[in-house]
Tab-separated table of C-alpha atoms in Angstrom:
chain	number	residue	atom	x	y	z
A	3	MET	CA	68.443	113.113	-7.919
A	4	ALA	CA	68.823	113.245	-3.927
A	5	ARG	CA	65.529	112.968	-1.783
A	6	ALA	CA	64.535	114.424	1.429
A	7	GLY	CA	64.151	111.972	4.095
A	8	LEU	CA	65.851	109.053	2.571
A	9	SER	CA	67.048	107.213	5.338
A	10	THR	CA	67.950	103.523	6.435
A	11	THR	CA	64.532	102.669	7.699
A	12	VAL	CA	62.730	104.262	4.570
A	13	VAL	CA	65.700	102.400	2.356
A	14	VAL	CA	64.692	99.401	3.906
A	15	GLU	CA	60.507	99.512	4.204
A	16	GLU	CA	60.623	99.857	0.181
A	17	ALA	CA	62.609	96.890	0.504
A	18	ALA	CA	60.243	95.281	2.376
A	19	ARG	CA	57.286	95.933	-0.331
A	20	VAL	CA	59.346	95.429	-3.558
A	21	SER	CA	59.948	92.132	-1.784
A	22	ASP	CA	56.234	91.774	-0.770
A	23	GLU	CA	55.122	93.052	-4.529
A	24	GLU	CA	57.827	91.576	-6.705
A	25	GLY	CA	59.470	88.539	-4.586
A	26	TYR	CA	62.607	88.433	-2.695
A	27	ALA	CA	65.072	87.084	-5.443
A	28	ARG	CA	64.145	90.271	-7.049
A	29	LEU	CA	64.996	92.880	-4.599
A	30	THR	CA	67.414	94.868	-6.227
A	31	LEU	CA	69.182	97.962	-4.663
A	32	SER	CA	68.316	99.599	-8.554
A	33	ALA	CA	65.003	98.037	-7.987
A	34	VAL	CA	64.591	100.445	-4.505
A	35	ALA	CA	66.326	102.925	-6.090
A	36	LYS	CA	63.771	103.730	-8.823
A	37	ARG	CA	60.480	102.702	-6.801
A	38	LEU	CA	62.181	105.684	-3.845
A	39	GLY	CA	62.946	107.890	-7.037
A	40	VAL	CA	66.979	108.435	-6.306
A	41	THR	CA	70.073	107.231	-8.059
A	42	VAL	CA	72.287	103.645	-6.520
A	43	PRO	CA	74.434	105.284	-5.354
A	44	SER	CA	72.525	107.127	-2.969
A	45	LEU	CA	71.516	104.198	-1.190
A	46	TYR	CA	74.685	103.325	-0.300
A	47	LYS	CA	75.004	106.103	2.257
A	48	HIS	CA	72.182	103.692	4.150
A	49	VAL	CA	73.044	100.311	3.295
A	50	SER	CA	75.929	98.541	2.247
A	51	GLY	CA	75.014	97.084	-0.754
A	52	LEU	CA	72.828	94.451	-1.661
A	53	ASP	CA	73.851	92.325	1.230
A	54	GLY	CA	73.684	94.951	3.627
A	55	LEU	CA	70.147	95.707	2.346
A	56	ARG	CA	69.132	92.002	2.862
A	57	GLY	CA	70.576	91.724	6.198
A	58	ALA	CA	68.803	95.166	7.644
A	59	LEU	CA	65.757	93.890	5.333
A	60	HIS	CA	66.245	90.082	7.729
A	61	VAL	CA	66.133	92.373	11.332
A	62	ARG	CA	63.442	94.248	9.511
A	63	CYS	CA	61.279	91.216	9.096
A	64	SER	CA	62.476	89.412	12.556
A	65	HIS	CA	61.039	92.145	15.109
A	66	GLU	CA	58.190	92.334	12.987
A	67	PHE	CA	57.803	88.179	12.931
A	68	ALA	CA	58.329	87.768	16.465
A	69	GLU	CA	55.860	91.045	17.342
A	70	VAL	CA	53.069	89.264	14.827
A	71	ILE	CA	53.697	85.538	16.580
A	72	GLY	CA	54.273	87.341	19.840
A	73	ARG	CA	50.886	89.046	20.263
A	74	ALA	CA	49.735	85.594	18.716
A	75	VAL	CA	49.932	84.113	21.811
A	76	LEU	CA	50.168	85.845	24.607
A	77	GLY	CA	48.121	85.187	26.964
A	78	ARG	CA	48.013	81.826	26.206
A	79	SER	CA	49.806	78.405	26.646
A	80	GLY	CA	50.166	74.747	26.270
A	81	PRO	CA	48.244	73.823	22.532
A	82	GLU	CA	46.695	76.959	22.192
A	83	ALA	CA	49.737	78.739	22.163
A	84	LEU	CA	50.992	76.124	19.448
A	85	ARG	CA	48.147	76.493	17.477
A	86	SER	CA	48.059	80.437	17.953
A	87	LEU	CA	51.723	80.343	16.516
A	88	ALA	CA	50.831	78.158	13.639
A	89	ARG	CA	47.760	80.544	12.504
A	90	ALA	CA	49.872	83.411	12.643
A	91	TYR	CA	52.723	82.089	10.920
A	92	ARG	CA	50.572	80.940	7.674
A	93	ASP	CA	49.004	84.108	7.891
A	94	TYR	CA	52.376	85.927	7.838
A	95	ALA	CA	53.521	84.135	5.102
A	96	ARG	CA	50.622	83.976	2.576
A	97	ARG	CA	50.488	88.318	3.262
A	98	HIS	CA	53.978	89.375	3.122
A	99	PRO	CA	55.417	86.502	0.898
A	100	GLY	CA	58.682	88.703	0.667
A	101	ARG	CA	59.272	89.031	3.764
A	102	TYR	CA	58.888	85.638	5.156
A	103	ALA	CA	61.101	85.192	2.421
A	104	ALA	CA	63.938	87.177	4.044
A	105	LEU	CA	63.551	85.554	7.248
A	106	GLN	CA	65.005	83.009	5.923
A	107	ARG	CA	68.336	84.481	5.050
A	108	ALA	CA	70.490	83.057	8.023
A	109	PRO	CA	72.198	86.361	10.293
A	110	ASP	CA	76.141	86.384	10.035
A	111	PRO	CA	77.556	84.816	12.944
A	112	ASP	CA	79.642	88.238	13.562
A	113	ASP	CA	76.679	90.625	13.091
A	114	PRO	CA	75.227	91.276	16.417
A	115	ARG	CA	72.128	93.021	15.186
A	116	GLY	CA	71.249	90.077	12.953
A	117	GLN	CA	71.612	87.419	15.855
A	118	ALA	CA	69.455	89.651	17.966
A	119	ALA	CA	66.718	89.922	15.337
A	120	ALA	CA	66.628	86.185	15.222
A	121	GLN	CA	66.974	85.099	18.661
A	122	SER	CA	63.931	87.101	19.348
A	123	VAL	CA	61.877	84.846	16.376
A	124	LEU	CA	63.478	81.568	18.624
A	125	GLU	CA	62.337	83.156	22.315
A	126	VAL	CA	58.701	83.759	21.021
A	127	ILE	CA	59.088	80.045	20.132
A	128	ILE	CA	60.831	78.863	23.264
A	129	ALA	CA	57.925	80.258	25.361
A	130	VAL	CA	55.452	78.275	23.850
A	131	LEU	CA	57.937	75.331	23.887
A	132	ARG	CA	57.512	75.846	27.469
A	133	GLY	CA	54.379	75.269	27.948
A	134	PHE	CA	55.122	70.806	27.274
A	135	ASP	CA	57.172	70.167	29.359
A	136	LEU	CA	59.963	68.627	27.540
A	137	PRO	CA	63.339	68.591	28.387
A	138	GLN	CA	65.859	71.051	27.936
A	139	GLU	CA	68.286	68.866	25.849
A	140	ALA	CA	65.019	68.337	23.602
A	141	MET	CA	64.639	72.125	23.005
A	142	VAL	CA	66.576	73.156	19.464
A	143	ASP	CA	65.514	69.352	18.106
A	144	ALA	CA	61.191	70.522	18.565
A	145	ILE	CA	62.405	73.704	16.824
A	146	ARG	CA	63.496	72.233	14.663
A	147	ALA	CA	60.936	70.049	13.802
A	148	ILE	CA	58.206	73.230	14.304
A	149	ARG	CA	60.173	75.500	11.687
A	150	SER	CA	60.774	72.771	9.093
A	151	ALA	CA	56.966	71.332	9.290
A	152	LEU	CA	55.560	74.992	8.925
A	153	HIS	CA	58.103	76.670	6.801
A	154	GLY	CA	57.207	73.488	4.494
A	155	PHE	CA	53.541	73.368	4.619
A	156	VAL	CA	53.532	77.493	3.668
A	157	ALA	CA	55.974	77.067	1.033
A	158	LEU	CA	54.297	74.492	-0.828
A	159	GLU	CA	51.471	76.506	-0.344
A	160	ALA	CA	52.928	79.643	-2.020
A	161	ASP	CA	54.810	78.040	-5.313
A	162	GLY	CA	51.325	76.268	-5.771
A	163	GLY	CA	52.468	72.711	-4.459
A	164	PHE	CA	48.908	71.774	-3.055
A	165	GLY	CA	46.452	70.470	-6.642
A	166	LEU	CA	44.606	67.903	-4.958
A	167	PRO	CA	40.788	69.522	-3.833
A	168	GLN	CA	40.553	68.866	-0.490
A	169	ASP	CA	40.924	72.278	1.576
A	170	VAL	CA	44.415	73.069	1.962
A	171	GLY	CA	43.628	74.926	5.519
A	172	HIS	CA	41.898	72.232	6.986
A	173	SER	CA	45.226	70.135	6.395
A	174	PHE	CA	47.391	72.562	7.782
A	175	ASP	CA	44.967	72.531	11.028
A	176	VAL	CA	45.491	68.631	10.492
A	177	LEU	CA	49.344	69.072	10.340
A	178	VAL	CA	49.431	71.554	13.425
A	179	GLU	CA	47.867	68.906	15.485
A	180	MET	CA	50.154	66.582	14.240
A	181	LEU	CA	53.043	68.335	16.174
A	182	LEU	CA	50.980	68.629	19.227
A	183	ARG	CA	50.869	65.011	19.173
A	184	SER	CA	54.161	65.173	19.048
A	185	LEU	CA	55.011	67.604	21.580
A	186	LEU	CA	52.526	65.679	24.323
A	187	THR	CA	53.996	62.614	23.708
A	188	TRP	CA	57.861	63.641	23.422
A	189	ASP	CA	59.657	60.321	23.947
A	190	THR	CA	62.755	61.003	26.012
A	191	THR	CA	63.849	57.098	25.681
A	192	ALA	CA	63.507	57.569	22.035
A	193	GLU	CA	65.586	61.036	22.021
A	194	ARG	CA	69.009	59.474	24.006
A	195	THR	CA	68.231	56.341	21.894
A	196	VAL	CA	68.828	58.530	18.383
A	197	ARG	CA	72.548	60.461	19.934
């Protein structure tokens, strides 16, 4: 059962929809094939198995995410840029839970497309961090801290982990302000002590 117009792009787009609608954990070749009206072997012309599909989805979602957060921070710097980045990050995770989950897959070190896609996201975050006058040696730590805080929040939110009645959006804003204070008062003395 072949389908005219089937391409890698079409297969990966459908994988993105399956991930968002059914969950990234439920992304399978058979789920994508069924929705496209083809057999699983037809997909092998376009992706190399489930791992290849997940890798291609990671590349696609990384570029999409980089574009979304890049637009959010365009023309902004310092605290305003970080606030915009954080809001866009959370919004993307809420609107596209499966695609967001696909972003958490670390690309294979031997996959130049995957590495470049992941780098496109990092470049936006690095551009935002340049507005905080951090020493170059602190950049990786700051990126990891921001990613951990934002990812932790959106993951807990997605899993229904915030059961208290207080407004979750307000708590997110508080988290972002805490990150901002840390970046604005980065202690290079502590940086050297930790190492």
